[in-house]
Amino acid sequence: MLKRNRNAPDQIEFELDRAQRHARETLQTLPAGSRWQAYALYAAGPAERLFRWHDARPEDERYSYSPTWRPVLQDVWDHLAGDRSA
């Protein structure tokens, strides 16, 4: 069973909010045709961090379905790196 921290410190919430606002503003400045890649990077980065966090958890605290999504995320990274077959 995964234990969740339900009482995140205010500073963490503040930093997450600031980072989200910065990312949103940055994405809006990009030309419309290039935004899809930026959006994909915006989503893939946190997903990668979550996978690494999840993989570092003790075995009994991991969700069984999570590893099934690793190949999907790898395809996203491959596509962003230029592999159009991914």
Coordinates of C-alpha atoms in Angstrom, one line a residue:
M1 CA 0.0 0.0 0.0
L2 CA 1.3 3.4 -1.0
K3 CA 1.5 5.9 1.9
R4 CA 0.6 9.4 0.9
N5 CA 1.7 12.7 2.4
R6 CA -1.6 14.5 2.8
N7 CA -0.1 17.5 4.6
A8 CA 2.4 18.9 2.1
P9 CA 4.3 21.9 3.5
D10 CA 3.1 25.3 2.2
Q11 CA 6.5 26.0 0.7
I12 CA 6.2 23.0 -1.6
E13 CA 2.7 24.0 -2.7
F14 CA 4.0 27.5 -3.4
E15 CA 6.9 26.3 -5.5
L16 CA 4.7 23.9 -7.5
D17 CA 2.3 26.7 -8.2
R18 CA 5.1 29.0 -9.3
A19 CA 6.6 26.3 -11.5
Q20 CA 3.2 25.7 -13.1
R21 CA 2.6 29.3 -13.8
H22 CA 6.1 29.7 -15.3
A23 CA 5.6 26.6 -17.5
R24 CA 2.1 27.9 -18.7
E25 CA 3.5 31.3 -19.5
T26 CA 6.5 29.8 -21.4
L27 CA 4.3 27.5 -23.4
Q28 CA 2.0 30.3 -24.4
T29 CA 5.0 32.2 -25.9
L30 CA 5.9 29.4 -28.3
P31 CA 4.6 29.5 -31.9
A32 CA 1.4 27.4 -32.2
G33 CA 3.1 24.8 -34.5
S34 CA 5.8 24.0 -32.0
R35 CA 3.6 23.8 -28.9
W36 CA 2.8 20.1 -29.2
Q37 CA 6.4 19.1 -28.5
A38 CA 6.6 21.5 -25.6
Y39 CA 3.3 20.1 -24.2
A40 CA 4.7 16.6 -24.5
L41 CA 7.9 17.6 -22.7
Y42 CA 5.9 19.4 -20.1
A43 CA 4.0 16.1 -19.4
A44 CA 6.8 13.6 -19.9
G45 CA 9.2 15.3 -17.4
P46 CA 7.0 15.0 -14.4
A47 CA 6.0 11.5 -15.5
E48 CA 9.6 10.5 -15.6
R49 CA 10.2 11.9 -12.1
L50 CA 7.2 10.0 -10.8
F51 CA 8.4 6.7 -12.4
R52 CA 11.8 7.2 -10.8
W53 CA 10.2 8.0 -7.4
H54 CA 8.0 5.0 -7.8
D55 CA 10.8 2.6 -8.7
A56 CA 12.7 3.7 -5.6
R57 CA 9.9 2.8 -3.3
P58 CA 10.0 -0.5 -1.4
E59 CA 8.4 -3.4 -3.4
D60 CA 5.3 -3.6 -1.1
E61 CA 4.6 0.1 -1.7
R62 CA 4.5 0.0 -5.5
Y63 CA 1.4 -0.2 -7.7
S64 CA 1.5 -3.3 -9.8
Y65 CA 0.2 -1.6 -12.9
S66 CA 2.8 1.2 -13.0
P67 CA 5.6 -0.7 -14.8
T68 CA 3.2 -1.4 -17.7
W69 CA 3.3 2.3 -18.5
R70 CA 7.1 2.5 -18.7
P71 CA 7.1 1.5 -22.4
V72 CA 4.5 4.1 -23.2
L73 CA 6.7 6.8 -21.6
Q74 CA 9.7 5.5 -23.4
D75 CA 7.9 5.8 -26.7
V76 CA 7.1 9.5 -25.9
W77 CA 10.8 10.1 -25.1
D78 CA 11.8 8.4 -28.4
H79 CA 9.4 10.4 -30.4
L80 CA 10.6 13.6 -28.9
A81 CA 14.1 12.6 -29.7
G82 CA 13.2 12.3 -33.3
D83 CA 12.2 8.7 -33.8
R84 CA 8.9 9.1 -35.7
S85 CA 8.2 5.4 -35.6
A86 CA 7.7 5.6 -31.8

